[in-house]
Structures are given as C-alpha cells and as structure tokens.
mmCIF file of C-alpha atoms in Angstrom:
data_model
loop_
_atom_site.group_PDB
_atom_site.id
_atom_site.type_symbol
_atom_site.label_atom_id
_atom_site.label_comp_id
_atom_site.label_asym_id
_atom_site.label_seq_id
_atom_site.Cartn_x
_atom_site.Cartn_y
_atom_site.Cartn_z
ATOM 1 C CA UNK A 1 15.474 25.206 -1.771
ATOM 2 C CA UNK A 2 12.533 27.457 -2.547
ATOM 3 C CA UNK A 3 9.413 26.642 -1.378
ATOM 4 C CA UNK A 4 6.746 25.910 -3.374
ATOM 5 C CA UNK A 5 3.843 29.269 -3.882
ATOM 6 C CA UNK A 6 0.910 28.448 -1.977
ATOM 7 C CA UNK A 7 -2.474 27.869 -4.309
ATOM 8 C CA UNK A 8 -5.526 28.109 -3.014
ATOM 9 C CA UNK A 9 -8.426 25.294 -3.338
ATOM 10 C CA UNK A 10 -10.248 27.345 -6.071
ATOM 11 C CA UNK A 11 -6.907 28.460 -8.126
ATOM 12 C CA UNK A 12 -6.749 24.318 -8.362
ATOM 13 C CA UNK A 13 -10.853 23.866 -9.198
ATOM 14 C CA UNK A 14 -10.240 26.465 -12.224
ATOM 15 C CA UNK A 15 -7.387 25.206 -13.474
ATOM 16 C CA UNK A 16 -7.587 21.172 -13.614
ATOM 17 C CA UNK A 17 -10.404 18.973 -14.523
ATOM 18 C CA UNK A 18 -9.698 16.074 -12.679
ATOM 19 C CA UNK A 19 -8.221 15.172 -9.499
ATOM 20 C CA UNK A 20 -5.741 12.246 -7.912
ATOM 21 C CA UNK A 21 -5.735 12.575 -4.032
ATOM 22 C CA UNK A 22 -3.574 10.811 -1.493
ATOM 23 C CA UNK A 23 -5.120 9.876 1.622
ATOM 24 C CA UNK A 24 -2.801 10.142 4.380
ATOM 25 C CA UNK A 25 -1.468 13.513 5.205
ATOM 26 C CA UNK A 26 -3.854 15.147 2.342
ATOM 27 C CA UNK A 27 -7.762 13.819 3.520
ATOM 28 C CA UNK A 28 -6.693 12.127 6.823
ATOM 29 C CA UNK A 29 -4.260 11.043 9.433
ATOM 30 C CA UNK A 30 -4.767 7.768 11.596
ATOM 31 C CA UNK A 31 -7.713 9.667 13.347
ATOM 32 C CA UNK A 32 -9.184 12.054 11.787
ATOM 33 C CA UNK A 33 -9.921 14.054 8.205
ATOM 34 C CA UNK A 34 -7.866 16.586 8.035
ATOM 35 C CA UNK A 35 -8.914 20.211 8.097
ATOM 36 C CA UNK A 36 -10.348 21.445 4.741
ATOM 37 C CA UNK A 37 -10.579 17.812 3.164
ATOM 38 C CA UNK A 38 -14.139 18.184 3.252
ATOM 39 C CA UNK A 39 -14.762 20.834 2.352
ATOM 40 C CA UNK A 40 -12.350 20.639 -1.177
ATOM 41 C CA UNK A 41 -14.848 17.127 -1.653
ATOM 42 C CA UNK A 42 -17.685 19.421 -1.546
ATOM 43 C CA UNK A 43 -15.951 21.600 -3.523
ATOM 44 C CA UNK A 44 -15.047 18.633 -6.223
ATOM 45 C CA UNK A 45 -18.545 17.760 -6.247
ATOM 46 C CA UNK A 46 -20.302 21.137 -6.674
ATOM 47 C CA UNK A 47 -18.203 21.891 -9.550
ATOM 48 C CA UNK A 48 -18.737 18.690 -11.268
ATOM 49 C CA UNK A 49 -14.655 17.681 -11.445
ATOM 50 C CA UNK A 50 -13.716 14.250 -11.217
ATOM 51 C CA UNK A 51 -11.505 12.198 -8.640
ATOM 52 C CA UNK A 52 -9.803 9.245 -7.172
ATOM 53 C CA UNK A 53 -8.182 8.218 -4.241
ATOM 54 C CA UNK A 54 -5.102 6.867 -5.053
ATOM 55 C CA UNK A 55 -3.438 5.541 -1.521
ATOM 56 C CA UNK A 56 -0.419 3.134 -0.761
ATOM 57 C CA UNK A 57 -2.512 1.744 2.291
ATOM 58 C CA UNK A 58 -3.022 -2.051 1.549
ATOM 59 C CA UNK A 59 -4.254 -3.038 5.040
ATOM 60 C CA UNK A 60 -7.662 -2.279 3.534
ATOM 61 C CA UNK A 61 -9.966 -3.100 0.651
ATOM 62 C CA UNK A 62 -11.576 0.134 -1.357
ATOM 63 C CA UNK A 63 -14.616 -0.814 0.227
ATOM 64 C CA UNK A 64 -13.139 -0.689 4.101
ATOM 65 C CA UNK A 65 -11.651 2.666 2.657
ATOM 66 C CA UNK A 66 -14.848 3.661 2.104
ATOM 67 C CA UNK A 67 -16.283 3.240 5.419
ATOM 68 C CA UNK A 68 -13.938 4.740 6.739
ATOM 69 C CA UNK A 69 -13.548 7.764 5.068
ATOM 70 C CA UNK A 70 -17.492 8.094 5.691
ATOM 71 C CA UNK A 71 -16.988 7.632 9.457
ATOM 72 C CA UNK A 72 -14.828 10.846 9.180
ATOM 73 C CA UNK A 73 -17.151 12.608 7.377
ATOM 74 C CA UNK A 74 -15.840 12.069 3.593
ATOM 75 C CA UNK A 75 -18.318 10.444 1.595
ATOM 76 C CA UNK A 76 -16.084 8.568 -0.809
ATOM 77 C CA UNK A 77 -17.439 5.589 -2.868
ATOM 78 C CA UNK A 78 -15.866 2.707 -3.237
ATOM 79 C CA UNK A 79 -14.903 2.841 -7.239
ATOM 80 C CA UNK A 80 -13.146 6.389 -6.905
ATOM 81 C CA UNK A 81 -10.464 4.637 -4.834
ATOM 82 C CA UNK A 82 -7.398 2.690 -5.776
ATOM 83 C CA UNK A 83 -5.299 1.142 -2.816
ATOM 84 C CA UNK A 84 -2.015 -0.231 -3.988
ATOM 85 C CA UNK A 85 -3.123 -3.812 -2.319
ATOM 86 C CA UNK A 86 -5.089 -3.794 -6.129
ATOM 87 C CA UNK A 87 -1.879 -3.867 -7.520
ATOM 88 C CA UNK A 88 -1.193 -7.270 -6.639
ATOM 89 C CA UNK A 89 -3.778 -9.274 -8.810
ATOM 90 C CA UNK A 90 -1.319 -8.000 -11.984
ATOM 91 C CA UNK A 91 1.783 -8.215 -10.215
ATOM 92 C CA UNK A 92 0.343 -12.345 -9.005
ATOM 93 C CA UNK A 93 -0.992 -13.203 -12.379
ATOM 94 C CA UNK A 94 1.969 -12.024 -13.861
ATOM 95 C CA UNK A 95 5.437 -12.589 -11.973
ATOM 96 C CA UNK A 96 4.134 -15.971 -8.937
ATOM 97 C CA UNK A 97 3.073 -19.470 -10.645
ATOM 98 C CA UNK A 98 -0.616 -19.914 -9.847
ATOM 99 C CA UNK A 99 -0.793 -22.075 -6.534
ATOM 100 C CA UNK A 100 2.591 -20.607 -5.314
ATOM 101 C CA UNK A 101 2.555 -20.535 -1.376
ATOM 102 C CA UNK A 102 2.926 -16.906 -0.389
ATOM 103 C CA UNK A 103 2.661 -15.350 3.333
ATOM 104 C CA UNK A 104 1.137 -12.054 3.999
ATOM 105 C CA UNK A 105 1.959 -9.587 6.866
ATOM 106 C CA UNK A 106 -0.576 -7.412 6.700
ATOM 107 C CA UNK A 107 -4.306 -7.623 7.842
ATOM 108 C CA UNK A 108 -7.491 -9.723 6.806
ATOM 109 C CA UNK A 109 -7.910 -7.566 3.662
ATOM 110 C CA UNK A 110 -4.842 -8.051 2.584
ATOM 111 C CA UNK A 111 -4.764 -11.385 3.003
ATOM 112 C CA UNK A 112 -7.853 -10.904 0.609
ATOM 113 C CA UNK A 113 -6.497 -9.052 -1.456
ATOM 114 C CA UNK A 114 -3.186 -11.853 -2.123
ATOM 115 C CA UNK A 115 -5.861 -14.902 -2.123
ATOM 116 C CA UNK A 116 -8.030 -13.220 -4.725
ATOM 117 C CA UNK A 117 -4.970 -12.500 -6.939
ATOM 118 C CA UNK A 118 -4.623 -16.078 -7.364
ATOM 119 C CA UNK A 119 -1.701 -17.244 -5.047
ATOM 120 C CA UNK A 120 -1.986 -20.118 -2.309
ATOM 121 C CA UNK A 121 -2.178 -18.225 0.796
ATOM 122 C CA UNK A 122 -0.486 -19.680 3.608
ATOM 123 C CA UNK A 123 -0.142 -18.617 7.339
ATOM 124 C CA UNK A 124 3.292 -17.583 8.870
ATOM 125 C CA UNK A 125 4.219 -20.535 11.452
ATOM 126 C CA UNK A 126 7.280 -21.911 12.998
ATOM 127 C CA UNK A 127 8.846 -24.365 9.907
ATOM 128 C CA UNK A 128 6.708 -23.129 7.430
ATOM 129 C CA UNK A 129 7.500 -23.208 4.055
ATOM 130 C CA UNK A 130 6.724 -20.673 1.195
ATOM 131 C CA UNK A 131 7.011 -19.199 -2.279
ATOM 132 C CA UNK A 132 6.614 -15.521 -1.547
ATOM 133 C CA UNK A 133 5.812 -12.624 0.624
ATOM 134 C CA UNK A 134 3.794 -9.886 0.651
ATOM 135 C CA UNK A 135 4.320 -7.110 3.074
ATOM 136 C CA UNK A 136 1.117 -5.028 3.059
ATOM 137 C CA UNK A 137 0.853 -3.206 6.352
ATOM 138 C CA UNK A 138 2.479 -3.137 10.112
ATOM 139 C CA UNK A 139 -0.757 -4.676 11.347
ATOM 140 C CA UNK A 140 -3.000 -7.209 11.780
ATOM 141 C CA UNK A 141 -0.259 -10.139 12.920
ATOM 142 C CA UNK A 142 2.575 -10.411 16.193
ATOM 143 C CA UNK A 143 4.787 -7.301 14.746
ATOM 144 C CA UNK A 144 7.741 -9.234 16.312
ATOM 145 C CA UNK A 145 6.742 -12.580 16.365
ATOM 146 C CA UNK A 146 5.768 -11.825 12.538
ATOM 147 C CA UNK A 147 9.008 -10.366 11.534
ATOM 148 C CA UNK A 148 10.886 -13.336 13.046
ATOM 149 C CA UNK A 149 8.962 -16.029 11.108
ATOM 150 C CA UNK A 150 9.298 -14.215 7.607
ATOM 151 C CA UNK A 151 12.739 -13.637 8.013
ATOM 152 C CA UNK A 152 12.962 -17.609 8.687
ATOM 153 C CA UNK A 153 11.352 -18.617 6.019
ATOM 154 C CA UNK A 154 12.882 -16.468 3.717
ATOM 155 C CA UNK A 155 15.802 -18.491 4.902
ATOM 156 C CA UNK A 156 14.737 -21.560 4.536
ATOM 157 C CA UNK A 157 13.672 -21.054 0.635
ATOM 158 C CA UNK A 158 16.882 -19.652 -0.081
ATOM 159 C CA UNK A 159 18.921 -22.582 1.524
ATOM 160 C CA UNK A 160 16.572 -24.896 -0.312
ATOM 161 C CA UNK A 161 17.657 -23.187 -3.483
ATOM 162 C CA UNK A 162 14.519 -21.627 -4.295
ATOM 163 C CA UNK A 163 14.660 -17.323 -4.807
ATOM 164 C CA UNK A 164 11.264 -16.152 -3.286
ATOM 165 C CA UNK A 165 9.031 -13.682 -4.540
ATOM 166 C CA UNK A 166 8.964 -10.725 -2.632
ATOM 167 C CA UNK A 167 6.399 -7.703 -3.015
ATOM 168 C CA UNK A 168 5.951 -4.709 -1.572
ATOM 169 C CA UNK A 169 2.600 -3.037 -2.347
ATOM 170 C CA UNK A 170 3.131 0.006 0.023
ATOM 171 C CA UNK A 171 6.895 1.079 -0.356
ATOM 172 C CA UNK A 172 6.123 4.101 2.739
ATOM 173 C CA UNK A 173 8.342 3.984 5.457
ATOM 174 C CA UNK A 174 6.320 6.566 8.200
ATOM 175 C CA UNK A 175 3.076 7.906 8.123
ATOM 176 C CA UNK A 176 1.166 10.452 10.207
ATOM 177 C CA UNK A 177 -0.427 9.529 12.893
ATOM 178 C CA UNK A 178 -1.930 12.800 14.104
ATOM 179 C CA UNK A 179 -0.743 15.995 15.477
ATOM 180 C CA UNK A 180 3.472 15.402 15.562
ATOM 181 C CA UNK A 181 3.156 11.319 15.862
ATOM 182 C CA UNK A 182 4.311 9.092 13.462
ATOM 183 C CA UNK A 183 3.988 5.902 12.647
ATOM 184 C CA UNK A 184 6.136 2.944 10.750
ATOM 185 C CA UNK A 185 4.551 0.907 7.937
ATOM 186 C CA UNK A 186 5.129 -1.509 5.683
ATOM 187 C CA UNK A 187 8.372 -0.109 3.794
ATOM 188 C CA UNK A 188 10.143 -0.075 6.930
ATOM 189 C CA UNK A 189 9.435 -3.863 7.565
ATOM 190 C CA UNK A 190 10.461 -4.633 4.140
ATOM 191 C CA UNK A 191 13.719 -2.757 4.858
ATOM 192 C CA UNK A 192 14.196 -4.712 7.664
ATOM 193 C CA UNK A 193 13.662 -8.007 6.284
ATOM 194 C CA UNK A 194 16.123 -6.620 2.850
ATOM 195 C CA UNK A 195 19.519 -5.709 5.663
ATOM 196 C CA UNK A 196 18.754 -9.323 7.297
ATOM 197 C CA UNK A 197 19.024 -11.035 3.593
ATOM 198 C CA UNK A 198 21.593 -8.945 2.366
ATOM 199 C CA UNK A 199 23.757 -9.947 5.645
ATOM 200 C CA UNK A 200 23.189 -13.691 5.125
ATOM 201 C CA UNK A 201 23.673 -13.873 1.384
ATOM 202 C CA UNK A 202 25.397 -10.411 0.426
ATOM 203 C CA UNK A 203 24.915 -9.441 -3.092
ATOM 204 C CA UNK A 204 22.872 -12.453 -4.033
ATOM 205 C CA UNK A 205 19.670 -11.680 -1.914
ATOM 206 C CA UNK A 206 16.454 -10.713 -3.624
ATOM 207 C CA UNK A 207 15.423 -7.811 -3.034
ATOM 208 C CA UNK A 208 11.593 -6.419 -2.688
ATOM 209 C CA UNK A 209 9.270 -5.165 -5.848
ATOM 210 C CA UNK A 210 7.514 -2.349 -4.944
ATOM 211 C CA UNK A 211 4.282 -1.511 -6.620
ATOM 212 C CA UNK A 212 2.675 1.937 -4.890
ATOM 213 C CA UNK A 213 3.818 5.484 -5.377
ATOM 214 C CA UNK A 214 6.446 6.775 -6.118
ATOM 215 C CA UNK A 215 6.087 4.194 -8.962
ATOM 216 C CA UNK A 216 3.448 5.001 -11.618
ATOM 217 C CA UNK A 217 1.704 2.141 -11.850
ATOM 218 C CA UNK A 218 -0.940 3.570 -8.610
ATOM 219 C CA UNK A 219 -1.115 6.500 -10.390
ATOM 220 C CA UNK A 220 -1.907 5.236 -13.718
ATOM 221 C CA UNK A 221 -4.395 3.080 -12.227
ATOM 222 C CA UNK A 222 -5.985 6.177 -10.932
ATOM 223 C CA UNK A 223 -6.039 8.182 -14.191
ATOM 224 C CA UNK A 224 -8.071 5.186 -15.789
ATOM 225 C CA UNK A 225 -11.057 5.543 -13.037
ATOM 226 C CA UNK A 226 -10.926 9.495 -14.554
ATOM 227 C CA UNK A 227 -13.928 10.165 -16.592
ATOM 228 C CA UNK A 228 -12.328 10.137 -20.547
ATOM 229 C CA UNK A 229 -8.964 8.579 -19.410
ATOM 230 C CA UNK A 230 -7.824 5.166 -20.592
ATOM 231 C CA UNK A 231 -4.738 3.472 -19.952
#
C-alpha cells in the first residue's frame, strides 16, 4: 500500500475552509502537545479558518479539555470541542427509559456527563443491580476491581431476564501515551466485558453501541459547531 503524499500545513490552510482535529496523536499525547500543533492553531487563527476538536476521550468534559489543552500551550475554548461523552445525552434520551439505573466506568466527568443525560446513576458495588453501562474511559475507578463488578452485574440483569443497555462512547482500543508508549482505553474494556458475555450466553449476548469515530455521528456533531454548517 502506497503511502499517502505528504502536505504541508499551508497546502491544507489554502485549500479548506474549515477544520475537524483529533486530539490524541494530532494536538497531543498523554503529556504533551505535539510538535507543530501550535503552531497550525496559530496558523488557523491568523488566517481566520474555522475549527473543532472532535475527540473520542469521554473521561473529560469540553471544559476540562479546555484546561488542559491550555496547560500545554493550546488555547482552545470550550465550544470548539466535541468529546464523544456529549454523545450520550441523545443516545440516553433516546434508547434508556428515564430513571434507568446505569453504572459508569469512567471518571467524575463522565459520570457527569451520564447523570446529566438523564439516567439514574448508580455506583458499581458488590450485588448491585442495574439497567445499563457506560464505558467511558480506563480511569477514574479499581481497573480490576471495576471490571469484575460490571461483568457481575451484567450477569445478574441477564439472569433476571432483563437485556442491559450497553454504550460505548469511545470505541478506541490504544492510545499514545508519548514517545513509543501506549496505552489501553475504553474499547478494550468493552471488548473485554463483550468475550465474557458472549462465553456465558453465546449468540444471545448484547453487544456494545458505540457512538465516537469511526462512526459519524462525532463528526457530524463537529461540522455543526463550523461557522455556516447545520446538521
């Protein structure tokens, strides 16, 4: 396979008008922005193009996003990012019965994000019972520990003769960490938790929706923050 001609930061300026960025592995890695990501913001600026960030990373709100891309010195506001965590209020309001318990593995903002969608958020324990599950991100919660209790419950619906809802906002398996570390995220958890159904209840056991890239629906989300795009 061919790889794909190089094209420089101002080839891409002169020919498109606005912009849709990933974060990881295109502005930044688990530490740092990566080289030339601020620069091609100062670029976007200057010129007067618009952009969003549209990133698969539902551990954090666009807000947190923010303040973090600012710490590494890319001054992104809040409303020209889309995190596939937003996602979920039209995925809840649509597909979960208002009040529906649902368990989150993923960090305080994504908790957030869940509550806010409407769902009755309730806290993985030994014996608890629930509706759903949301896998937003590896942290925030006992990886392990975490992993056990879902899988359990999941269980425990299913024997009860109820078919959970399961959603996966951010369908990414690795990440970059920095330099040649990676790191496993949330669609790796998910396919962990999928082989453990599919062994207990074969060709009957629900199976994960996942909302961010590569399905459209981040994307789209995107285009609609773009100056003179609608949805």
């Amino acid at each position: 396979m061919a790889a794909s001609p190089l094209t420089s930061p101002s080839e891409l300026l002169a020919r498109y008008d606005g912009f849709l960025l990933d974060a990881y592995g295109v502005l930044v890695n688990a530490k740092s922005a990566l080289p030339g990501a601020a620069r091609f913001l100062a670029d976007l600026n200057a010129a007067g193009h618009s952009y969003c960030v549209v990133t698969n990373d539902a551990s954090r709100s666009a807000r947190t996003c923010a303040t973090r891309f600012e710490s590494l010195g890319l001054p992104i506001p809040p409303d020209r990012i889309v995190t596939s965590g937003m996602l979920l209020a039209s995925y809840v309001s649509a597909q979960v019965p208002r009040g529906a318990r649902v368990c989150v593995l993923g960090t305080d903002d994504s908790r957030a994000y869940v509550r806010d969608a409407g769902a009755s958020l309730v806290e993985l324990s030994p014996g608890v019972e629930l509706d759903g599950l949301a896998v937003c991100d590896d942290a925030g919660f006992d990886f392990l520990l975490g992993v056990e209790l879902a899988m359990s419950a999941l269980f425990r619906a299913i024997d009860a003769g109820r078919t959970p809802h399961l959603v996966l906002p951010n369908p990414d398996l690795i990440y970059p960490k920095h330099g040649d570390e990676f790191g496993i995220t949330a669609g790796a958890i998910a396919l962990i938790l999928e082989a453990a159904l599919h062994r207990r209840y074969g060709e009957r056991a629900p199976r994960f929706v996942r909302l961010g890239k590569p399905a459209p629906d981040l994307l789209l989300a995107g285009m609609a923050r773009l100056p003179g795009r609608r949805t």
